[in-house]
N, CA and C atoms as an extended XYZ file, in Angstrom:
288
Properties=species:S:1:pos:R:3:atomname:S:1:resname:S:1:resid:I:1 pbc="F F F"
N       -12.950      -18.187       10.669 N   UNK     1
C       -11.594      -18.009       11.475 CA  UNK     1
C       -11.145      -16.344       11.413 C   UNK     1
N       -10.592      -15.974       12.741 N   UNK     2
C       -10.350      -14.659       12.999 CA  UNK     2
C        -9.371      -14.286       11.918 C   UNK     2
N        -9.133      -13.083       11.473 N   UNK     3
C        -8.159      -12.434       10.514 CA  UNK     3
C        -7.506      -11.238       11.503 C   UNK     3
N        -5.859      -11.585       11.650 N   UNK     4
C        -5.099      -10.918       12.801 CA  UNK     4
C        -4.894       -9.498       12.039 C   UNK     4
N        -4.889       -9.195       10.756 N   UNK     5
C        -4.402       -8.087       10.323 CA  UNK     5
C        -5.077       -6.842       10.730 C   UNK     5
N        -4.238       -5.679       11.283 N   UNK     6
C        -5.161       -4.660       11.795 CA  UNK     6
C        -4.226       -3.380       11.281 C   UNK     6
N        -3.092       -3.422       10.958 N   UNK     7
C        -2.256       -2.220       10.441 CA  UNK     7
C        -2.773       -1.664        8.905 C   UNK     7
N        -2.651       -0.687        8.909 N   UNK     8
C        -2.906        0.315        7.356 CA  UNK     8
C        -1.682        1.065        7.425 C   UNK     8
N        -1.020        1.280        6.342 N   UNK     9
C         0.230        1.542        6.159 CA  UNK     9
C        -0.047        2.969        4.951 C   UNK     9
N         0.188        3.939        5.304 N   UNK    10
C         0.311        5.228        4.297 CA  UNK    10
C         1.577        5.836        4.077 C   UNK    10
N         2.008        5.550        2.560 N   UNK    11
C         3.195        5.760        2.388 CA  UNK    11
C         3.043        6.897        1.251 C   UNK    11
N         3.878        7.801        1.582 N   UNK    12
C         3.873        9.299        0.597 CA  UNK    12
C         4.909        9.941        0.476 C   UNK    12
N         6.370        9.164        0.686 N   UNK    13
C         7.369        9.633        0.183 CA  UNK    13
C         8.224        8.421       -0.361 C   UNK    13
N         9.146        8.602       -1.406 N   UNK    14
C         9.705        7.437       -2.360 CA  UNK    14
C        10.162        6.432       -1.666 C   UNK    14
N        10.028        5.242       -2.279 N   UNK    15
C        10.559        4.092       -1.546 CA  UNK    15
C        10.699        2.821       -2.452 C   UNK    15
N        11.338        1.961       -1.828 N   UNK    16
C        11.221        0.524       -2.598 CA  UNK    16
C        10.657       -0.133       -1.448 C   UNK    16
N         9.745       -1.368       -2.017 N   UNK    17
C         9.362       -2.202       -1.210 CA  UNK    17
C         9.364       -3.299       -1.677 C   UNK    17
N         9.419       -4.332       -0.918 N   UNK    18
C        10.033       -5.505       -1.503 CA  UNK    18
C         9.455       -6.727       -0.201 C   UNK    18
N         9.565       -7.947       -0.761 N   UNK    19
C         9.340       -9.251        0.028 CA  UNK    19
C        10.443       -9.766        0.789 C   UNK    19
N        10.459       -9.990        1.964 N   UNK    20
C        11.684      -10.450        2.799 CA  UNK    20
C        11.058      -11.493        3.690 C   UNK    20
N        11.279      -12.546        3.787 N   UNK    21
C        10.689      -13.375        4.751 CA  UNK    21
C         9.289      -13.262        5.436 C   UNK    21
N         8.448      -13.504        4.211 N   UNK    22
C         7.149      -12.847        4.912 CA  UNK    22
C         6.861      -11.930        5.603 C   UNK    22
N         7.663      -10.650        5.035 N   UNK    23
C         7.525       -9.501        5.631 CA  UNK    23
C         7.654       -8.421        4.543 C   UNK    23
N         7.079       -7.419        4.659 N   UNK    24
C         7.200       -6.282        4.005 CA  UNK    24
C         8.131       -5.549        4.391 C   UNK    24
N         9.240       -5.112        3.363 N   UNK    25
C        10.583       -4.541        3.655 CA  UNK    25
C        10.680       -3.235        2.852 C   UNK    25
N        10.455       -2.071        3.641 N   UNK    26
C        10.381       -0.673        3.132 CA  UNK    26
C        11.814       -0.071        3.288 C   UNK    26
N        12.461        0.362        2.047 N   UNK    27
C        13.651        1.081        1.892 CA  UNK    27
C        13.631        2.365        1.362 C   UNK    27
N        13.817        3.471        2.136 N   UNK    28
C        13.977        4.520        1.761 CA  UNK    28
C        15.446        5.353        1.757 C   UNK    28
N        15.653        6.007        0.852 N   UNK    29
C        17.105        7.022        0.919 CA  UNK    29
C        17.298        7.548        2.164 C   UNK    29
N        18.233        7.318        2.777 N   UNK    30
C        18.890        7.934        3.999 CA  UNK    30
C        18.286        7.447        5.270 C   UNK    30
N        17.497        6.560        5.242 N   UNK    31
C        16.688        5.988        6.251 CA  UNK    31
C        17.196        4.360        6.531 C   UNK    31
N        17.147        3.881        7.818 N   UNK    32
C        16.886        2.536        7.953 CA  UNK    32
C        15.560        1.967        7.438 C   UNK    32
N        15.861        0.493        7.031 N   UNK    33
C        15.136       -0.555        6.484 CA  UNK    33
C        13.838       -0.499        7.576 C   UNK    33
N        12.507       -1.026        7.141 N   UNK    34
C        11.833       -1.442        8.100 CA  UNK    34
C        11.083       -2.428        7.641 C   UNK    34
N        10.822       -3.531        8.567 N   UNK    35
C        10.164       -4.795        8.275 CA  UNK    35
C         9.035       -5.194        8.917 C   UNK    35
N         7.734       -5.415        8.408 N   UNK    36
C         6.668       -5.525        8.998 CA  UNK    36
C         5.988       -6.749        8.481 C   UNK    36
N         5.218       -7.703        9.585 N   UNK    37
C         4.767       -8.702        8.620 CA  UNK    37
C         3.738       -8.752        8.247 C   UNK    37
N         3.774       -9.518        7.159 N   UNK    38
C         2.542       -9.188        6.110 CA  UNK    38
C         1.280       -9.719        6.813 C   UNK    38
N         1.207      -10.761        7.907 N   UNK    39
C        -0.292      -11.555        8.425 CA  UNK    39
C        -0.600       -9.856        9.443 C   UNK    39
N        -0.080       -9.240        9.566 N   UNK    40
C        -0.266       -7.729       10.372 CA  UNK    40
C        -0.922       -6.727        9.567 C   UNK    40
N        -0.743       -6.974        8.499 N   UNK    41
C        -1.056       -5.469        7.281 CA  UNK    41
C        -2.285       -6.191        6.451 C   UNK    41
N        -3.036       -4.751        7.121 N   UNK    42
C        -4.667       -4.843        6.199 CA  UNK    42
C        -4.677       -4.284        4.963 C   UNK    42
N        -4.244       -3.240        5.069 N   UNK    43
C        -4.114       -2.209        3.756 CA  UNK    43
C        -2.855       -1.370        3.317 C   UNK    43
N        -2.461       -1.313        2.119 N   UNK    44
C        -1.397       -0.025        2.029 CA  UNK    44
C        -2.021        0.758        0.998 C   UNK    44
N        -1.759        2.216        1.414 N   UNK    45
C        -1.980        3.274        0.659 CA  UNK    45
C        -0.404        4.265        0.095 C   UNK    45
N        -0.411        3.995       -0.951 N   UNK    46
C         0.429        4.779       -1.820 CA  UNK    46
C         0.100        5.945       -2.543 C   UNK    46
N         0.902        7.016       -2.094 N   UNK    47
C         0.546        8.479       -2.298 CA  UNK    47
C         1.592        8.726       -3.417 C   UNK    47
N         2.603        8.393       -3.315 N   UNK    48
C         3.761        9.032       -4.065 CA  UNK    48
C         4.073        8.133       -5.271 C   UNK    48
N         4.299        8.649       -6.488 N   UNK    49
C         4.178        8.143       -7.755 CA  UNK    49
C         5.771        7.446       -7.659 C   UNK    49
N         6.741        7.831       -6.937 N   UNK    50
C         8.101        7.235       -6.891 CA  UNK    50
C         8.331        6.057       -5.738 C   UNK    50
N         7.455        5.144       -5.582 N   UNK    51
C         7.252        3.798       -4.941 CA  UNK    51
C         7.516        3.067       -5.858 C   UNK    51
N         8.428        2.122       -5.591 N   UNK    52
C         8.462        0.771       -6.668 CA  UNK    52
C         8.272       -0.423       -5.730 C   UNK    52
N         7.308       -1.277       -6.205 N   UNK    53
C         6.846       -2.728       -5.654 CA  UNK    53
C         7.478       -3.977       -6.481 C   UNK    53
N         8.010       -4.738       -5.840 N   UNK    54
C         8.197       -6.155       -6.603 CA  UNK    54
C         7.209       -6.795       -6.968 C   UNK    54
N         7.307       -7.785       -7.823 N   UNK    55
C         6.118       -8.594       -8.412 CA  UNK    55
C         6.028       -9.828       -7.276 C   UNK    55
N         6.954       -9.887       -6.367 N   UNK    56
C         6.959      -11.060       -5.162 CA  UNK    56
C         6.310      -10.621       -4.467 C   UNK    56
N         6.170       -8.968       -4.146 N   UNK    57
C         5.386       -8.720       -3.246 CA  UNK    57
C         3.937       -8.306       -3.291 C   UNK    57
N         3.819       -8.046       -4.625 N   UNK    58
C         2.540       -8.082       -5.114 CA  UNK    58
C         1.936       -9.368       -4.718 C   UNK    58
N         2.528      -10.574       -5.382 N   UNK    59
C         1.669      -12.011       -5.419 CA  UNK    59
C         1.351      -12.146       -3.641 C   UNK    59
N         2.534      -11.523       -3.071 N   UNK    60
C         2.186      -11.896       -1.557 CA  UNK    60
C         0.930      -11.363       -0.915 C   UNK    60
N         1.009       -9.712       -1.392 N   UNK    61
C        -0.097       -8.828       -1.125 CA  UNK    61
C        -1.625       -9.749       -1.233 C   UNK    61
N        -1.639      -10.392       -2.722 N   UNK    62
C        -2.850      -11.167       -3.035 CA  UNK    62
C        -2.930      -12.489       -2.152 C   UNK    62
N        -1.700      -13.365       -1.709 N   UNK    63
C        -1.988      -14.244       -1.058 CA  UNK    63
C        -2.970      -13.861        0.576 C   UNK    63
N        -1.955      -13.167        1.019 N   UNK    64
C        -2.517      -12.469        2.344 CA  UNK    64
C        -3.381      -11.580        2.212 C   UNK    64
N        -3.974      -11.443        1.135 N   UNK    65
C        -5.443      -10.615        0.808 CA  UNK    65
C        -5.282       -8.893        1.295 C   UNK    65
N        -4.216       -8.263        1.164 N   UNK    66
C        -3.659       -7.137        1.279 CA  UNK    66
C        -4.257       -6.308        0.413 C   UNK    66
N        -5.031       -5.297        0.878 N   UNK    67
C        -5.664       -4.310       -0.083 CA  UNK    67
C        -4.580       -3.245       -0.483 C   UNK    67
N        -4.443       -2.870       -1.599 N   UNK    68
C        -3.418       -1.985       -2.368 CA  UNK    68
C        -4.246       -0.569       -2.747 C   UNK    68
N        -4.034        0.729       -2.324 N   UNK    69
C        -4.683        1.768       -3.002 CA  UNK    69
C        -3.358        1.923       -3.476 C   UNK    69
N        -3.704        2.864       -5.016 N   UNK    70
C        -2.722        3.795       -4.983 CA  UNK    70
C        -3.499        5.030       -5.656 C   UNK    70
N        -2.647        6.400       -5.598 N   UNK    71
C        -3.220        7.571       -5.976 CA  UNK    71
C        -3.256        7.475       -7.491 C   UNK    71
N        -4.045        8.687       -7.562 N   UNK    72
C        -4.014        8.704       -9.210 CA  UNK    72
C        -3.019       10.165       -9.293 C   UNK    72
N        -2.932       10.584      -10.641 N   UNK    73
C        -1.952       11.399      -10.827 CA  UNK    73
C        -2.371       13.196      -10.436 C   UNK    73
N        -3.698       13.066      -10.451 N   UNK    74
C        -4.461       14.540      -10.416 CA  UNK    74
C        -4.451       14.830       -8.825 C   UNK    74
N        -4.713       13.592       -7.870 N   UNK    75
C        -5.156       13.928       -6.531 CA  UNK    75
C        -3.867       13.642       -5.856 C   UNK    75
N        -3.145       14.421       -5.101 N   UNK    76
C        -1.886       13.536       -4.403 CA  UNK    76
C        -1.750       14.721       -3.174 C   UNK    76
N        -2.760       15.134       -2.706 N   UNK    77
C        -2.857       16.080       -1.163 CA  UNK    77
C        -3.318       15.346       -0.100 C   UNK    77
N        -3.246       14.023        0.251 N   UNK    78
C        -3.473       13.746        1.533 CA  UNK    78
C        -4.778       12.510        1.278 C   UNK    78
N        -4.874       11.846        2.653 N   UNK    79
C        -5.737       11.123        2.689 CA  UNK    79
C        -7.128       11.243        2.133 C   UNK    79
N        -7.903       12.500        2.549 N   UNK    80
C        -9.169       12.488        2.142 CA  UNK    80
C        -9.169       12.483        0.451 C   UNK    80
N        -8.086       13.247       -0.316 N   UNK    81
C        -7.836       13.187       -1.539 CA  UNK    81
C        -8.183       11.594       -2.109 C   UNK    81
N        -7.238       10.971       -1.451 N   UNK    82
C        -7.167        9.522       -1.901 CA  UNK    82
C        -8.588        8.722       -1.760 C   UNK    82
N        -9.243        8.966       -0.631 N   UNK    83
C       -10.786        8.806       -0.271 CA  UNK    83
C       -11.430        8.890       -1.568 C   UNK    83
N       -11.165       10.070       -1.886 N   UNK    84
C       -12.217       10.980       -2.994 CA  UNK    84
C       -11.940        9.911       -4.726 C   UNK    84
N       -10.312        9.669       -4.651 N   UNK    85
C       -10.023        9.236       -5.850 CA  UNK    85
C       -10.473        7.634       -5.859 C   UNK    85
N       -10.137        7.277       -4.891 N   UNK    86
C       -10.677        5.665       -4.923 CA  UNK    86
C       -11.967        5.547       -5.106 C   UNK    86
N       -12.990        6.320       -4.642 N   UNK    87
C       -14.592        6.587       -4.754 CA  UNK    87
C       -14.866        6.479       -6.384 C   UNK    87
N       -13.777        7.619       -6.794 N   UNK    88
C       -13.982        7.789       -8.341 CA  UNK    88
C       -13.954        6.678       -9.363 C   UNK    88
N       -12.703        5.907       -8.645 N   UNK    89
C       -12.318        5.063       -9.354 CA  UNK    89
C       -13.356        4.017       -9.657 C   UNK    89
N       -13.773        3.675       -8.308 N   UNK    90
C       -14.938        2.526       -8.028 CA  UNK    90
C       -16.249        2.558       -8.887 C   UNK    90
N       -16.474        4.122       -9.142 N   UNK    91
C       -17.573        4.345       -9.628 CA  UNK    91
C       -17.476        4.407      -11.208 C   UNK    91
N       -16.255        4.883      -11.683 N   UNK    92
C       -15.769        4.523      -12.921 CA  UNK    92
C       -15.876        3.277      -13.559 C   UNK    92
N       -15.251        2.324      -12.382 N   UNK    93
C       -15.235        0.877      -12.960 CA  UNK    93
C       -16.443        0.425      -13.364 C   UNK    93
N       -17.324        0.543      -12.130 N   UNK    94
C       -18.689        0.185      -12.305 CA  UNK    94
C       -19.718        0.600      -13.432 C   UNK    94
N       -19.411        1.619      -13.888 N   UNK    95
C       -20.164        2.236      -14.872 CA  UNK    95
C       -19.866        1.848      -16.315 C   UNK    95
N       -18.763        1.131      -16.480 N   UNK    96
C       -18.342        0.374      -17.595 CA  UNK    96
C       -18.885       -0.765      -18.152 C   UNK    96
């Protein structure tokens, strides 16, 4: 079966992420909330440590097979840093 997910979301500012009617709802201070259908999302990358996710959303990510990446505290300067941080995490996990 064809997987229709195509969006990669990169969040680098404080936000609250929750689940609303099979949509990812993103709420940020002084901005309008944004809703994105879960079926459209391939992966989500979180750069800020001030992003809050609900348990219901994490469960929905698993159900829809959405990949979630979170940066570590050392590496917070952009996408390339995320890439190396992810590789480092994968290598460390595989060595244990």
